Amino acid sequence: LGQWDREMNAGAMSMSGLSTGLPMSPQSERVHALDIAGNVIDGKLTLSVMYDKQEYQESTMRVLLDNYKKQLLSIIGHCMQQTKTELTPSDVGNEEVPLDVFEELLTELNEL
């Protein structure tokens, strides 16, 4: 959903202390069996997970989120160890380019 620190620090917005309540009625038909939303406030990532309890067990969701956290921390660790900027396909355009093709293109550009 975004990163709100800049807007909040500038005084453009503030967080309400009131509960937002449920984003949708528990009786409504779900578009997706699993819905994950996230935002960053005060430098902290918060995830909201909604799921169909008839399709997923709470223990399954806990395992999923534990693995998500583990993988996210691994990505953060990788990025923090980098000493130079590394481009990814999303950095250079909207076209979907497989990573192996992108890496071949970068190699060719570096050889010019």
N, C-alpha and C. Protein backbone atom coordinates (compact mmCIF):
# COMPACT_ATOMS: atom_id res chain seq x y z
N LEU A 1 0.81 -1.20 0.00
CA LEU A 1 0.00 0.00 0.00
C LEU A 1 0.85 1.25 0.00
N GLY A 2 2.13 1.09 0.31
CA GLY A 2 3.00 2.25 0.20
C GLY A 2 3.88 2.46 1.41
N GLN A 3 4.68 3.50 1.31
CA GLN A 3 5.55 3.93 2.39
C GLN A 3 5.13 5.34 2.74
N TRP A 4 4.67 5.53 3.96
CA TRP A 4 4.02 6.78 4.34
C TRP A 4 4.90 7.70 5.17
N ASP A 5 6.13 7.33 5.46
CA ASP A 5 6.99 8.11 6.35
C ASP A 5 7.16 9.56 5.89
N ARG A 6 7.44 9.77 4.61
CA ARG A 6 7.72 11.12 4.11
C ARG A 6 6.50 12.02 4.30
N GLU A 7 5.32 11.52 3.94
CA GLU A 7 4.11 12.31 4.06
C GLU A 7 3.79 12.63 5.53
N MET A 8 3.99 11.63 6.37
CA MET A 8 3.68 11.84 7.79
C MET A 8 4.70 12.77 8.44
N ASN A 9 5.98 12.64 8.08
CA ASN A 9 7.01 13.51 8.64
C ASN A 9 6.85 14.95 8.17
N ALA A 10 6.28 15.14 6.99
CA ALA A 10 6.06 16.49 6.46
C ALA A 10 4.79 17.12 7.03
N GLY A 11 4.05 16.35 7.80
CA GLY A 11 2.81 16.87 8.38
C GLY A 11 1.64 16.83 7.42
N ALA A 12 1.83 16.22 6.25
CA ALA A 12 0.76 16.16 5.26
C ALA A 12 -0.33 15.19 5.68
N MET A 13 0.02 14.20 6.48
CA MET A 13 -0.95 13.21 6.94
C MET A 13 -0.58 12.78 8.35
N SER A 14 -1.52 12.16 9.00
CA SER A 14 -1.24 11.54 10.28
C SER A 14 -2.09 10.28 10.39
N MET A 15 -1.64 9.35 11.22
CA MET A 15 -2.37 8.11 11.40
C MET A 15 -3.42 8.30 12.48
N SER A 16 -4.57 7.79 12.23
CA SER A 16 -5.64 7.82 13.22
C SER A 16 -5.41 6.71 14.24
N GLY A 17 -5.78 6.97 15.46
CA GLY A 17 -5.69 5.96 16.49
C GLY A 17 -6.91 5.05 16.50
N LEU A 18 -7.89 5.36 15.66
CA LEU A 18 -9.11 4.55 15.60
C LEU A 18 -8.91 3.32 14.73
N SER A 19 -9.60 2.26 15.08
CA SER A 19 -9.54 1.04 14.29
C SER A 19 -10.19 1.27 12.94
N THR A 20 -9.61 0.69 11.91
CA THR A 20 -10.21 0.80 10.58
C THR A 20 -11.33 -0.21 10.40
N GLY A 21 -11.36 -1.19 11.27
CA GLY A 21 -12.36 -2.25 11.12
C GLY A 21 -11.94 -3.19 10.00
N LEU A 22 -12.82 -4.10 9.67
CA LEU A 22 -12.52 -5.04 8.59
C LEU A 22 -12.63 -4.34 7.25
N PRO A 23 -11.73 -4.65 6.31
CA PRO A 23 -11.79 -4.01 4.99
C PRO A 23 -12.99 -4.49 4.17
N MET A 24 -13.53 -5.65 4.52
CA MET A 24 -14.70 -6.15 3.82
C MET A 24 -15.48 -7.07 4.75
N SER A 25 -16.73 -7.24 4.47
CA SER A 25 -17.59 -8.08 5.29
C SER A 25 -17.13 -9.53 5.26
N PRO A 26 -17.11 -10.21 6.40
CA PRO A 26 -16.75 -11.64 6.40
C PRO A 26 -17.73 -12.48 5.57
N GLN A 27 -18.93 -11.97 5.34
CA GLN A 27 -19.91 -12.71 4.54
C GLN A 27 -19.76 -12.48 3.03
N SER A 28 -18.96 -11.50 2.65
CA SER A 28 -18.84 -11.22 1.21
C SER A 28 -18.00 -12.29 0.53
N GLU A 29 -18.23 -12.45 -0.76
CA GLU A 29 -17.47 -13.43 -1.53
C GLU A 29 -16.05 -12.91 -1.75
N ARG A 30 -15.10 -13.76 -1.50
CA ARG A 30 -13.70 -13.36 -1.69
C ARG A 30 -13.32 -13.42 -3.16
N VAL A 31 -12.59 -12.41 -3.61
CA VAL A 31 -12.05 -12.41 -4.96
C VAL A 31 -10.86 -13.37 -5.02
N HIS A 32 -10.07 -13.39 -3.93
CA HIS A 32 -8.88 -14.25 -3.84
C HIS A 32 -8.93 -15.00 -2.52
N ALA A 33 -8.44 -16.22 -2.52
CA ALA A 33 -8.42 -17.03 -1.30
C ALA A 33 -7.39 -16.51 -0.30
N LEU A 34 -6.39 -15.79 -0.81
CA LEU A 34 -5.32 -15.24 0.03
C LEU A 34 -5.04 -13.81 -0.41
N ASP A 35 -5.05 -12.88 0.55
CA ASP A 35 -4.85 -11.48 0.23
C ASP A 35 -3.82 -10.92 1.22
N ILE A 36 -2.68 -10.44 0.70
CA ILE A 36 -1.63 -9.88 1.54
C ILE A 36 -1.42 -8.43 1.13
N ALA A 37 -1.49 -7.53 2.11
CA ALA A 37 -1.24 -6.11 1.86
C ALA A 37 -0.19 -5.64 2.85
N GLY A 38 0.62 -4.69 2.45
CA GLY A 38 1.66 -4.19 3.34
C GLY A 38 1.85 -2.70 3.20
N ASN A 39 2.39 -2.10 4.25
CA ASN A 39 2.77 -0.70 4.18
C ASN A 39 3.95 -0.48 5.13
N VAL A 40 4.62 0.64 4.95
CA VAL A 40 5.76 0.99 5.79
C VAL A 40 5.43 2.29 6.50
N ILE A 41 5.47 2.24 7.83
CA ILE A 41 5.25 3.43 8.65
C ILE A 41 6.32 3.44 9.73
N ASP A 42 6.95 4.60 9.91
CA ASP A 42 8.05 4.73 10.86
C ASP A 42 9.16 3.72 10.59
N GLY A 43 9.40 3.44 9.31
CA GLY A 43 10.46 2.52 8.93
C GLY A 43 10.17 1.06 9.21
N LYS A 44 8.93 0.73 9.55
CA LYS A 44 8.57 -0.66 9.85
C LYS A 44 7.56 -1.17 8.84
N LEU A 45 7.86 -2.34 8.30
CA LEU A 45 6.94 -3.01 7.37
C LEU A 45 5.87 -3.74 8.17
N THR A 46 4.63 -3.48 7.83
CA THR A 46 3.51 -4.18 8.45
C THR A 46 2.72 -4.88 7.36
N LEU A 47 2.46 -6.17 7.56
CA LEU A 47 1.68 -6.93 6.60
C LEU A 47 0.33 -7.27 7.20
N SER A 48 -0.68 -7.24 6.36
CA SER A 48 -2.02 -7.66 6.74
C SER A 48 -2.36 -8.86 5.85
N VAL A 49 -2.75 -9.96 6.47
CA VAL A 49 -3.05 -11.18 5.72
C VAL A 49 -4.50 -11.57 5.99
N MET A 50 -5.25 -11.69 4.90
CA MET A 50 -6.62 -12.19 5.01
C MET A 50 -6.70 -13.45 4.16
N TYR A 51 -7.35 -14.48 4.69
CA TYR A 51 -7.42 -15.73 3.96
C TYR A 51 -8.74 -16.44 4.26
N ASP A 52 -9.08 -17.33 3.38
CA ASP A 52 -10.29 -18.13 3.52
C ASP A 52 -10.00 -19.25 4.52
N LYS A 53 -10.65 -19.18 5.68
CA LYS A 53 -10.38 -20.15 6.75
C LYS A 53 -10.91 -21.54 6.41
N GLN A 54 -11.72 -21.63 5.39
CA GLN A 54 -12.16 -22.95 4.95
C GLN A 54 -11.15 -23.57 3.98
N GLU A 55 -10.29 -22.74 3.45
CA GLU A 55 -9.30 -23.22 2.49
C GLU A 55 -7.91 -23.38 3.11
N TYR A 56 -7.59 -22.53 4.11
CA TYR A 56 -6.27 -22.57 4.74
C TYR A 56 -6.42 -22.68 6.25
N GLN A 57 -5.49 -23.41 6.86
CA GLN A 57 -5.44 -23.49 8.32
C GLN A 57 -4.55 -22.37 8.85
N GLU A 58 -4.81 -21.95 10.07
CA GLU A 58 -3.98 -20.90 10.67
C GLU A 58 -2.52 -21.33 10.73
N SER A 59 -2.27 -22.61 11.03
CA SER A 59 -0.89 -23.10 11.10
C SER A 59 -0.19 -22.98 9.74
N THR A 60 -0.93 -23.19 8.65
CA THR A 60 -0.37 -23.03 7.30
C THR A 60 0.02 -21.58 7.06
N MET A 61 -0.82 -20.66 7.50
CA MET A 61 -0.54 -19.23 7.32
C MET A 61 0.68 -18.82 8.15
N ARG A 62 0.81 -19.38 9.34
CA ARG A 62 1.98 -19.06 10.17
C ARG A 62 3.27 -19.54 9.49
N VAL A 63 3.25 -20.74 8.94
CA VAL A 63 4.42 -21.27 8.23
C VAL A 63 4.73 -20.39 7.01
N LEU A 64 3.70 -20.01 6.27
CA LEU A 64 3.88 -19.14 5.10
C LEU A 64 4.53 -17.83 5.50
N LEU A 65 4.00 -17.19 6.54
CA LEU A 65 4.54 -15.89 6.96
C LEU A 65 5.93 -16.01 7.56
N ASP A 66 6.20 -17.08 8.28
CA ASP A 66 7.56 -17.29 8.81
C ASP A 66 8.56 -17.43 7.66
N ASN A 67 8.18 -18.17 6.62
CA ASN A 67 9.05 -18.34 5.47
C ASN A 67 9.20 -17.02 4.70
N TYR A 68 8.11 -16.27 4.58
CA TYR A 68 8.16 -14.96 3.92
C TYR A 68 9.16 -14.06 4.63
N LYS A 69 9.07 -14.03 5.97
CA LYS A 69 9.99 -13.20 6.76
C LYS A 69 11.44 -13.66 6.55
N LYS A 70 11.66 -14.96 6.57
CA LYS A 70 13.01 -15.52 6.38
C LYS A 70 13.56 -15.10 5.01
N GLN A 71 12.76 -15.24 3.96
CA GLN A 71 13.20 -14.88 2.61
C GLN A 71 13.43 -13.38 2.47
N LEU A 72 12.56 -12.58 3.07
CA LEU A 72 12.72 -11.13 3.02
C LEU A 72 14.00 -10.70 3.73
N LEU A 73 14.28 -11.28 4.89
CA LEU A 73 15.53 -10.96 5.60
C LEU A 73 16.75 -11.40 4.79
N SER A 74 16.63 -12.50 4.06
CA SER A 74 17.72 -12.96 3.19
C SER A 74 17.98 -11.94 2.07
N ILE A 75 16.91 -11.43 1.48
CA ILE A 75 17.05 -10.42 0.42
C ILE A 75 17.67 -9.15 0.98
N ILE A 76 17.22 -8.73 2.15
CA ILE A 76 17.77 -7.52 2.78
C ILE A 76 19.25 -7.72 3.06
N GLY A 77 19.61 -8.90 3.61
CA GLY A 77 21.02 -9.20 3.88
C GLY A 77 21.86 -9.13 2.62
N HIS A 78 21.35 -9.71 1.53
CA HIS A 78 22.06 -9.67 0.24
C HIS A 78 22.27 -8.22 -0.21
N CYS A 79 21.21 -7.44 -0.15
CA CYS A 79 21.30 -6.05 -0.61
C CYS A 79 22.25 -5.22 0.24
N MET A 80 22.25 -5.47 1.55
CA MET A 80 23.12 -4.70 2.45
C MET A 80 24.60 -5.01 2.23
N GLN A 81 24.92 -6.19 1.70
CA GLN A 81 26.30 -6.57 1.46
C GLN A 81 26.86 -6.03 0.15
N GLN A 82 26.01 -5.51 -0.71
CA GLN A 82 26.45 -5.04 -2.01
C GLN A 82 27.26 -3.76 -1.87
N THR A 83 28.32 -3.66 -2.65
CA THR A 83 29.16 -2.46 -2.63
C THR A 83 28.91 -1.57 -3.84
N LYS A 84 28.16 -2.10 -4.81
CA LYS A 84 27.82 -1.30 -5.99
C LYS A 84 26.37 -1.57 -6.37
N THR A 85 25.82 -0.66 -7.14
CA THR A 85 24.43 -0.78 -7.58
C THR A 85 24.30 -1.92 -8.57
N GLU A 86 23.26 -2.70 -8.41
CA GLU A 86 22.98 -3.83 -9.29
C GLU A 86 21.63 -3.59 -9.96
N LEU A 87 21.61 -3.58 -11.28
CA LEU A 87 20.35 -3.38 -11.99
C LEU A 87 19.56 -4.67 -12.07
N THR A 88 18.23 -4.53 -12.05
CA THR A 88 17.32 -5.64 -12.29
C THR A 88 16.43 -5.26 -13.45
N PRO A 89 15.73 -6.20 -14.06
CA PRO A 89 14.88 -5.86 -15.21
C PRO A 89 13.87 -4.75 -14.90
N SER A 90 13.33 -4.72 -13.70
CA SER A 90 12.33 -3.69 -13.39
C SER A 90 12.94 -2.29 -13.28
N ASP A 91 14.27 -2.20 -13.17
CA ASP A 91 14.93 -0.89 -13.09
C ASP A 91 15.00 -0.20 -14.44
N VAL A 92 14.87 -0.95 -15.53
CA VAL A 92 15.11 -0.36 -16.84
C VAL A 92 13.91 -0.36 -17.78
N GLY A 93 12.77 -0.80 -17.32
CA GLY A 93 11.60 -0.76 -18.20
C GLY A 93 10.44 -1.59 -17.70
N ASN A 94 9.36 -1.53 -18.45
CA ASN A 94 8.15 -2.24 -18.08
C ASN A 94 8.02 -3.60 -18.76
N GLU A 95 8.85 -3.85 -19.77
CA GLU A 95 8.79 -5.13 -20.47
C GLU A 95 9.28 -6.25 -19.56
N GLU A 96 8.59 -7.38 -19.60
CA GLU A 96 9.04 -8.53 -18.82
C GLU A 96 10.19 -9.19 -19.56
N VAL A 97 11.34 -9.26 -18.89
CA VAL A 97 12.54 -9.86 -19.45
C VAL A 97 13.02 -10.92 -18.48
N PRO A 98 13.17 -12.17 -18.93
CA PRO A 98 13.71 -13.20 -18.03
C PRO A 98 15.08 -12.80 -17.51
N LEU A 99 15.37 -13.15 -16.27
CA LEU A 99 16.62 -12.73 -15.63
C LEU A 99 17.85 -13.19 -16.40
N ASP A 100 17.83 -14.41 -16.96
CA ASP A 100 19.00 -14.89 -17.70
C ASP A 100 19.24 -14.07 -18.96
N VAL A 101 18.17 -13.67 -19.64
CA VAL A 101 18.30 -12.82 -20.83
C VAL A 101 18.82 -11.44 -20.43
N PHE A 102 18.29 -10.90 -19.33
CA PHE A 102 18.72 -9.60 -18.84
C PHE A 102 20.21 -9.62 -18.51
N GLU A 103 20.67 -10.67 -17.84
CA GLU A 103 22.08 -10.77 -17.48
C GLU A 103 22.97 -10.87 -18.71
N GLU A 104 22.50 -11.57 -19.76
CA GLU A 104 23.25 -11.63 -21.02
C GLU A 104 23.37 -10.25 -21.64
N LEU A 105 22.28 -9.48 -21.62
CA LEU A 105 22.31 -8.12 -22.17
C LEU A 105 23.27 -7.23 -21.39
N LEU A 106 23.26 -7.33 -20.05
CA LEU A 106 24.19 -6.55 -19.25
C LEU A 106 25.63 -6.91 -19.56
N THR A 107 25.90 -8.20 -19.73
CA THR A 107 27.26 -8.64 -20.06
C THR A 107 27.69 -8.04 -21.40
N GLU A 108 26.80 -8.09 -22.39
CA GLU A 108 27.12 -7.52 -23.70
C GLU A 108 27.37 -6.02 -23.60
N LEU A 109 26.55 -5.30 -22.82
CA LEU A 109 26.75 -3.86 -22.65
C LEU A 109 28.08 -3.55 -21.98
N ASN A 110 28.44 -4.33 -21.00
CA ASN A 110 29.70 -4.09 -20.28
C ASN A 110 30.92 -4.37 -21.14
N GLU A 111 30.74 -5.18 -22.19
CA GLU A 111 31.86 -5.51 -23.07
C GLU A 111 32.06 -4.45 -24.15
N LEU A 112 31.12 -3.53 -24.31
CA LEU A 112 31.25 -2.48 -25.34
C LEU A 112 32.27 -1.46 -24.97
